[in-house]
Amino acid sequence: KTNPMTQPISALLCTLVAASERAAAIARLCRSNSVLFCVEAKPDVTVHGIQYADAKTLADVVIQEVLRCDITRAYPALAPRIHGEEEPFFRTATENVRIALTNSRADTLALLQRILGSTDDATAAAMLLSDVIHAEQTLTTELPDIDASIDIETIAMWIDPIDATAAYVSGLAICPTADAPILSTESLVLVAT
């Protein structure tokens, strides 16, 4: 009898790469659009007596939730074992908005407008981001066919949406070209248990 939770590694890899490509498109759009380039200071963290300041961007939170949705859609059994660095909230001047994505482009647009506001520029930016979030994602890279399987119930995932957020926020060149993905291979960490 075969385990229904055993899935081909190639299929899992395709899901992860397609989700990462969508995440990279979101990161590039948010970095290039001044309305979408929202930065929120996170509470300082003290480690071994040293205080660290950190920030998160709207891109961080949206990417984390898009990755969670894309992976969960393909592998529902993974849902309770997908964790992320960011709290799924983004603060505005008046509220702390929970980023909860659905399959509805209209719901996503309304959610983004709560964060960005209702000016013409904010509405246009929210529409652009909503379009990228809900775009059909096709792989542009041919992946190797790996003849092996993995039990989905034996893995967990940790999402660190944009590694080096400080560099991303300050505009430092993280990638050698504008077309290169912003996300590193460390953005999705697969952990076998």
PDB file of C-alpha atoms in Angstrom:
ATOM      1  CA  LYS A   1       0.000   0.000   0.000  1.00  0.00           C
ATOM      2  CA  THR A   2       1.395   3.410  -0.942  1.00  0.00           C
ATOM      3  CA  ASN A   3       1.311   6.405   1.358  1.00  0.00           C
ATOM      4  CA  PRO A   4      -1.032   9.086  -0.088  1.00  0.00           C
ATOM      5  CA  MET A   5       1.218  11.761   1.426  1.00  0.00           C
ATOM      6  CA  THR A   6       4.202  10.617  -0.655  1.00  0.00           C
ATOM      7  CA  GLN A   7       4.717  12.996  -3.555  1.00  0.00           C
ATOM      8  CA  PRO A   8       7.305  13.219  -6.335  1.00  0.00           C
ATOM      9  CA  ILE A   9      10.137  15.581  -5.386  1.00  0.00           C
ATOM     10  CA  SER A  10      10.014  17.028  -8.931  1.00  0.00           C
ATOM     11  CA  ALA A  11       6.421  18.186  -8.414  1.00  0.00           C
ATOM     12  CA  LEU A  12       7.272  19.778  -5.070  1.00  0.00           C
ATOM     13  CA  LEU A  13      10.292  21.490  -6.623  1.00  0.00           C
ATOM     14  CA  CYS A  14       8.135  22.880  -9.467  1.00  0.00           C
ATOM     15  CA  THR A  15       5.653  24.276  -6.932  1.00  0.00           C
ATOM     16  CA  LEU A  16       8.427  25.914  -4.897  1.00  0.00           C
ATOM     17  CA  VAL A  17      10.193  27.435  -7.907  1.00  0.00           C
ATOM     18  CA  ALA A  18       6.943  28.774  -9.412  1.00  0.00           C
ATOM     19  CA  ALA A  19       6.005  30.302  -6.034  1.00  0.00           C
ATOM     20  CA  SER A  20       9.504  31.822  -5.738  1.00  0.00           C
ATOM     21  CA  GLU A  21       9.225  33.347  -9.215  1.00  0.00           C
ATOM     22  CA  ARG A  22       5.906  34.977  -8.232  1.00  0.00           C
ATOM     23  CA  ALA A  23       7.540  36.227  -5.023  1.00  0.00           C
ATOM     24  CA  ALA A  24      10.441  37.733  -6.978  1.00  0.00           C
ATOM     25  CA  ALA A  25       7.994  39.537  -9.286  1.00  0.00           C
ATOM     26  CA  ILE A  26       6.222  40.982  -6.224  1.00  0.00           C
ATOM     27  CA  ALA A  27       9.524  42.095  -4.667  1.00  0.00           C
ATOM     28  CA  ARG A  28      10.630  43.812  -7.898  1.00  0.00           C
ATOM     29  CA  LEU A  29       7.275  45.561  -8.323  1.00  0.00           C
ATOM     30  CA  CYS A  30       7.172  46.797  -4.720  1.00  0.00           C
ATOM     31  CA  ARG A  31      10.779  48.035  -4.897  1.00  0.00           C
ATOM     32  CA  SER A  32      10.160  49.918  -8.153  1.00  0.00           C
ATOM     33  CA  ASN A  33       6.827  51.522  -7.191  1.00  0.00           C
ATOM     34  CA  SER A  34       7.009  54.297  -4.590  1.00  0.00           C
ATOM     35  CA  VAL A  35       3.420  53.715  -3.449  1.00  0.00           C
ATOM     36  CA  LEU A  36       4.039  49.999  -2.851  1.00  0.00           C
ATOM     37  CA  PHE A  37       7.421  50.553  -1.226  1.00  0.00           C
ATOM     38  CA  CYS A  38       6.070  50.654   2.337  1.00  0.00           C
ATOM     39  CA  VAL A  39       8.449  50.069   5.236  1.00  0.00           C
ATOM     40  CA  GLU A  40       7.420  49.374   8.824  1.00  0.00           C
ATOM     41  CA  ALA A  41       9.813  49.297  11.771  1.00  0.00           C
ATOM     42  CA  LYS A  42       9.647  46.048  13.713  1.00  0.00           C
ATOM     43  CA  PRO A  43      10.101  46.033  17.484  1.00  0.00           C
ATOM     44  CA  ASP A  44      13.753  45.937  18.501  1.00  0.00           C
ATOM     45  CA  VAL A  45      15.120  42.543  19.443  1.00  0.00           C
ATOM     46  CA  THR A  46      17.800  41.957  22.065  1.00  0.00           C
ATOM     47  CA  VAL A  47      20.155  39.021  21.529  1.00  0.00           C
ATOM     48  CA  HIS A  48      22.985  38.372  23.990  1.00  0.00           C
ATOM     49  CA  GLY A  49      22.596  41.887  25.359  1.00  0.00           C
ATOM     50  CA  ILE A  50      22.830  43.568  21.944  1.00  0.00           C
ATOM     51  CA  GLN A  51      19.781  45.446  20.675  1.00  0.00           C
ATOM     52  CA  TYR A  52      18.955  45.076  16.977  1.00  0.00           C
ATOM     53  CA  ALA A  53      16.597  47.257  14.962  1.00  0.00           C
ATOM     54  CA  ASP A  54      14.780  45.612  12.094  1.00  0.00           C
ATOM     55  CA  ALA A  55      12.221  46.522   9.454  1.00  0.00           C
ATOM     56  CA  LYS A  56       9.726  44.760   7.283  1.00  0.00           C
ATOM     57  CA  THR A  57       8.208  45.881   4.039  1.00  0.00           C
ATOM     58  CA  LEU A  58       4.803  45.372   2.518  1.00  0.00           C
ATOM     59  CA  ALA A  59       6.609  43.088   0.059  1.00  0.00           C
ATOM     60  CA  ASP A  60       7.868  40.912   2.960  1.00  0.00           C
ATOM     61  CA  VAL A  61       4.377  40.318   4.308  1.00  0.00           C
ATOM     62  CA  VAL A  62       2.662  39.890   0.939  1.00  0.00           C
ATOM     63  CA  ILE A  63       5.358  37.521  -0.352  1.00  0.00           C
ATOM     64  CA  GLN A  64       5.203  35.377   2.759  1.00  0.00           C
ATOM     65  CA  GLU A  65       1.438  35.030   2.455  1.00  0.00           C
ATOM     66  CA  VAL A  66       1.560  34.398  -1.317  1.00  0.00           C
ATOM     67  CA  LEU A  67       4.136  31.638  -0.791  1.00  0.00           C
ATOM     68  CA  ARG A  68       2.031  30.150   2.007  1.00  0.00           C
ATOM     69  CA  CYS A  69      -1.082  30.201  -0.249  1.00  0.00           C
ATOM     70  CA  ASP A  70       0.668  28.790  -3.331  1.00  0.00           C
ATOM     71  CA  ILE A  71       2.287  25.938  -1.411  1.00  0.00           C
ATOM     72  CA  THR A  72      -0.839  25.152   0.616  1.00  0.00           C
ATOM     73  CA  ARG A  73      -2.963  25.107  -2.541  1.00  0.00           C
ATOM     74  CA  ALA A  74      -0.700  22.418  -4.003  1.00  0.00           C
ATOM     75  CA  TYR A  75      -0.037  20.579  -0.718  1.00  0.00           C
ATOM     76  CA  PRO A  76      -2.851  21.187   1.809  1.00  0.00           C
ATOM     77  CA  ALA A  77      -1.273  18.774   4.314  1.00  0.00           C
ATOM     78  CA  LEU A  78       1.700  21.148   4.617  1.00  0.00           C
ATOM     79  CA  ALA A  79      -0.430  24.077   5.874  1.00  0.00           C
ATOM     80  CA  PRO A  80       0.194  23.584   9.609  1.00  0.00           C
ATOM     81  CA  ARG A  81       3.948  23.211   9.010  1.00  0.00           C
ATOM     82  CA  ILE A  82       4.539  26.346   6.942  1.00  0.00           C
ATOM     83  CA  HIS A  83       5.992  29.066   9.142  1.00  0.00           C
ATOM     84  CA  GLY A  84       7.372  32.502   8.388  1.00  0.00           C
ATOM     85  CA  GLU A  85       9.535  35.219   9.816  1.00  0.00           C
ATOM     86  CA  GLU A  86       6.947  37.974   9.545  1.00  0.00           C
ATOM     87  CA  GLU A  87       3.708  38.452  11.425  1.00  0.00           C
ATOM     88  CA  PRO A  88       0.987  38.577   8.732  1.00  0.00           C
ATOM     89  CA  PHE A  89       0.031  42.166   9.575  1.00  0.00           C
ATOM     90  CA  PHE A  90       0.937  45.559   8.170  1.00  0.00           C
ATOM     91  CA  ARG A  91       0.351  48.774  10.120  1.00  0.00           C
ATOM     92  CA  THR A  92      -1.286  51.814   8.600  1.00  0.00           C
ATOM     93  CA  ALA A  93      -1.830  55.161  10.300  1.00  0.00           C
ATOM     94  CA  THR A  94      -5.169  53.926  11.659  1.00  0.00           C
ATOM     95  CA  GLU A  95      -5.105  50.120  11.887  1.00  0.00           C
ATOM     96  CA  ASN A  96      -3.065  46.946  11.913  1.00  0.00           C
ATOM     97  CA  VAL A  97      -4.233  45.127   8.763  1.00  0.00           C
ATOM     98  CA  ARG A  98      -4.036  41.340   8.609  1.00  0.00           C
ATOM     99  CA  ILE A  99      -2.764  40.170   5.226  1.00  0.00           C
ATOM    100  CA  ALA A 100      -5.075  37.240   4.517  1.00  0.00           C
ATOM    101  CA  LEU A 101      -5.117  36.339   0.851  1.00  0.00           C
ATOM    102  CA  THR A 102      -7.899  34.494  -0.911  1.00  0.00           C
ATOM    103  CA  ASN A 103      -8.413  33.391  -4.499  1.00  0.00           C
ATOM    104  CA  SER A 104     -10.376  36.583  -5.123  1.00  0.00           C
ATOM    105  CA  ARG A 105      -8.615  39.404  -6.937  1.00  0.00           C
ATOM    106  CA  ALA A 106     -11.340  41.788  -5.706  1.00  0.00           C
ATOM    107  CA  ASP A 107     -10.703  40.789  -2.057  1.00  0.00           C
ATOM    108  CA  THR A 108      -6.964  41.304  -2.537  1.00  0.00           C
ATOM    109  CA  LEU A 109      -7.540  44.700  -4.139  1.00  0.00           C
ATOM    110  CA  ALA A 110      -9.781  45.785  -1.241  1.00  0.00           C
ATOM    111  CA  LEU A 111      -7.193  44.558   1.287  1.00  0.00           C
ATOM    112  CA  LEU A 112      -4.368  46.445  -0.448  1.00  0.00           C
ATOM    113  CA  GLN A 113      -6.488  49.611  -0.633  1.00  0.00           C
ATOM    114  CA  ARG A 114      -6.997  49.433   3.151  1.00  0.00           C
ATOM    115  CA  ILE A 115      -3.218  49.561   3.481  1.00  0.00           C
ATOM    116  CA  LEU A 116      -2.329  51.959   0.663  1.00  0.00           C
ATOM    117  CA  GLY A 117      -5.319  54.306   0.740  1.00  0.00           C
ATOM    118  CA  SER A 118      -7.816  55.374  -1.884  1.00  0.00           C
ATOM    119  CA  THR A 119      -5.955  57.970  -3.926  1.00  0.00           C
ATOM    120  CA  ASP A 120      -5.726  57.379  -7.673  1.00  0.00           C
ATOM    121  CA  ASP A 121      -2.025  56.437  -7.324  1.00  0.00           C
ATOM    122  CA  ALA A 122      -2.760  54.058  -4.438  1.00  0.00           C
ATOM    123  CA  THR A 123      -5.599  52.401  -6.341  1.00  0.00           C
ATOM    124  CA  ALA A 124      -3.434  51.988  -9.446  1.00  0.00           C
ATOM    125  CA  ALA A 125      -0.589  50.495  -7.358  1.00  0.00           C
ATOM    126  CA  ALA A 126      -2.985  48.162  -5.534  1.00  0.00           C
ATOM    127  CA  MET A 127      -4.346  46.972  -8.884  1.00  0.00           C
ATOM    128  CA  LEU A 128      -0.827  46.303 -10.195  1.00  0.00           C
ATOM    129  CA  LEU A 129       0.131  44.310  -7.110  1.00  0.00           C
ATOM    130  CA  SER A 130      -3.160  42.417  -7.088  1.00  0.00           C
ATOM    131  CA  ASP A 131      -2.577  41.472 -10.733  1.00  0.00           C
ATOM    132  CA  VAL A 132       0.878  40.067  -9.931  1.00  0.00           C
ATOM    133  CA  ILE A 133      -0.420  38.211  -6.867  1.00  0.00           C
ATOM    134  CA  HIS A 134      -3.159  36.537  -8.924  1.00  0.00           C
ATOM    135  CA  ALA A 135      -1.310  36.072 -12.222  1.00  0.00           C
ATOM    136  CA  GLU A 136      -1.062  32.569 -13.617  1.00  0.00           C
ATOM    137  CA  GLN A 137       2.479  31.483 -12.825  1.00  0.00           C
ATOM    138  CA  THR A 138       4.341  29.399 -15.365  1.00  0.00           C
ATOM    139  CA  LEU A 139       7.894  28.213 -14.969  1.00  0.00           C
ATOM    140  CA  THR A 140      10.417  29.894 -17.224  1.00  0.00           C
ATOM    141  CA  THR A 141      13.209  27.557 -16.204  1.00  0.00           C
ATOM    142  CA  GLU A 142      13.453  23.878 -17.034  1.00  0.00           C
ATOM    143  CA  LEU A 143      13.920  21.889 -13.875  1.00  0.00           C
ATOM    144  CA  PRO A 144      15.639  18.533 -13.563  1.00  0.00           C
ATOM    145  CA  ASP A 145      13.432  15.470 -13.341  1.00  0.00           C
ATOM    146  CA  ILE A 146      14.237  13.903 -10.006  1.00  0.00           C
ATOM    147  CA  ASP A 147      13.155  10.282  -9.735  1.00  0.00           C
ATOM    148  CA  ALA A 148      12.411  10.256  -6.021  1.00  0.00           C
ATOM    149  CA  SER A 149       9.520  10.895  -3.683  1.00  0.00           C
ATOM    150  CA  ILE A 150       9.054  12.520  -0.312  1.00  0.00           C
ATOM    151  CA  ASP A 151       6.457  12.073   2.399  1.00  0.00           C
ATOM    152  CA  ILE A 152       4.852  15.529   2.692  1.00  0.00           C
ATOM    153  CA  GLU A 153       4.048  14.824   6.348  1.00  0.00           C
ATOM    154  CA  THR A 154       7.777  14.618   7.157  1.00  0.00           C
ATOM    155  CA  ILE A 155       8.683  18.148   6.064  1.00  0.00           C
ATOM    156  CA  ALA A 156       8.133  21.679   7.271  1.00  0.00           C
ATOM    157  CA  MET A 157       8.919  25.031   5.677  1.00  0.00           C
ATOM    158  CA  TRP A 158      10.268  28.301   7.000  1.00  0.00           C
ATOM    159  CA  ILE A 159       9.721  31.374   4.833  1.00  0.00           C
ATOM    160  CA  ASP A 160      12.070  34.345   5.090  1.00  0.00           C
ATOM    161  CA  PRO A 161      10.516  36.494   2.355  1.00  0.00           C
ATOM    162  CA  ILE A 162      13.286  38.989   1.655  1.00  0.00           C
ATOM    163  CA  ASP A 163      16.609  38.071   3.164  1.00  0.00           C
ATOM    164  CA  ALA A 164      18.680  41.226   3.766  1.00  0.00           C
ATOM    165  CA  THR A 165      15.670  43.530   4.145  1.00  0.00           C
ATOM    166  CA  ALA A 166      17.975  46.407   5.149  1.00  0.00           C
ATOM    167  CA  ALA A 167      19.790  46.162   1.805  1.00  0.00           C
ATOM    168  CA  TYR A 168      16.461  45.897  -0.054  1.00  0.00           C
ATOM    169  CA  VAL A 169      15.106  48.972   1.763  1.00  0.00           C
ATOM    170  CA  SER A 170      18.249  51.030   1.183  1.00  0.00           C
ATOM    171  CA  GLY A 171      18.339  50.118  -2.500  1.00  0.00           C
ATOM    172  CA  LEU A 172      21.674  48.325  -2.443  1.00  0.00           C
ATOM    173  CA  ALA A 173      22.273  46.145  -5.465  1.00  0.00           C
ATOM    174  CA  ILE A 174      21.600  42.633  -4.240  1.00  0.00           C
ATOM    175  CA  CYS A 175      21.569  41.106  -7.714  1.00  0.00           C
ATOM    176  CA  PRO A 176      23.933  41.614 -10.633  1.00  0.00           C
ATOM    177  CA  THR A 177      21.156  42.570 -13.084  1.00  0.00           C
ATOM    178  CA  ALA A 178      17.701  44.111 -12.873  1.00  0.00           C
ATOM    179  CA  ASP A 179      16.177  40.902 -14.233  1.00  0.00           C
ATOM    180  CA  ALA A 180      17.812  38.649 -11.654  1.00  0.00           C
ATOM    181  CA  PRO A 181      15.505  37.447  -8.881  1.00  0.00           C
ATOM    182  CA  ILE A 182      15.671  39.441  -5.666  1.00  0.00           C
ATOM    183  CA  LEU A 183      14.977  36.385  -3.554  1.00  0.00           C
ATOM    184  CA  SER A 184      17.887  34.170  -2.647  1.00  0.00           C
ATOM    185  CA  THR A 185      17.670  30.415  -2.528  1.00  0.00           C
ATOM    186  CA  GLU A 186      17.456  30.849   1.237  1.00  0.00           C
ATOM    187  CA  SER A 187      13.949  32.310   0.961  1.00  0.00           C
ATOM    188  CA  LEU A 188      12.350  28.900   1.212  1.00  0.00           C
ATOM    189  CA  VAL A 189      13.927  26.472   3.600  1.00  0.00           C
ATOM    190  CA  LEU A 190      12.725  22.888   3.448  1.00  0.00           C
ATOM    191  CA  VAL A 191      13.209  20.943   6.663  1.00  0.00           C
ATOM    192  CA  ALA A 192      12.833  17.184   6.827  1.00  0.00           C
ATOM    193  CA  THR A 193      11.604  15.882  10.167  1.00  0.00           C
TER     194      THR A 193
END
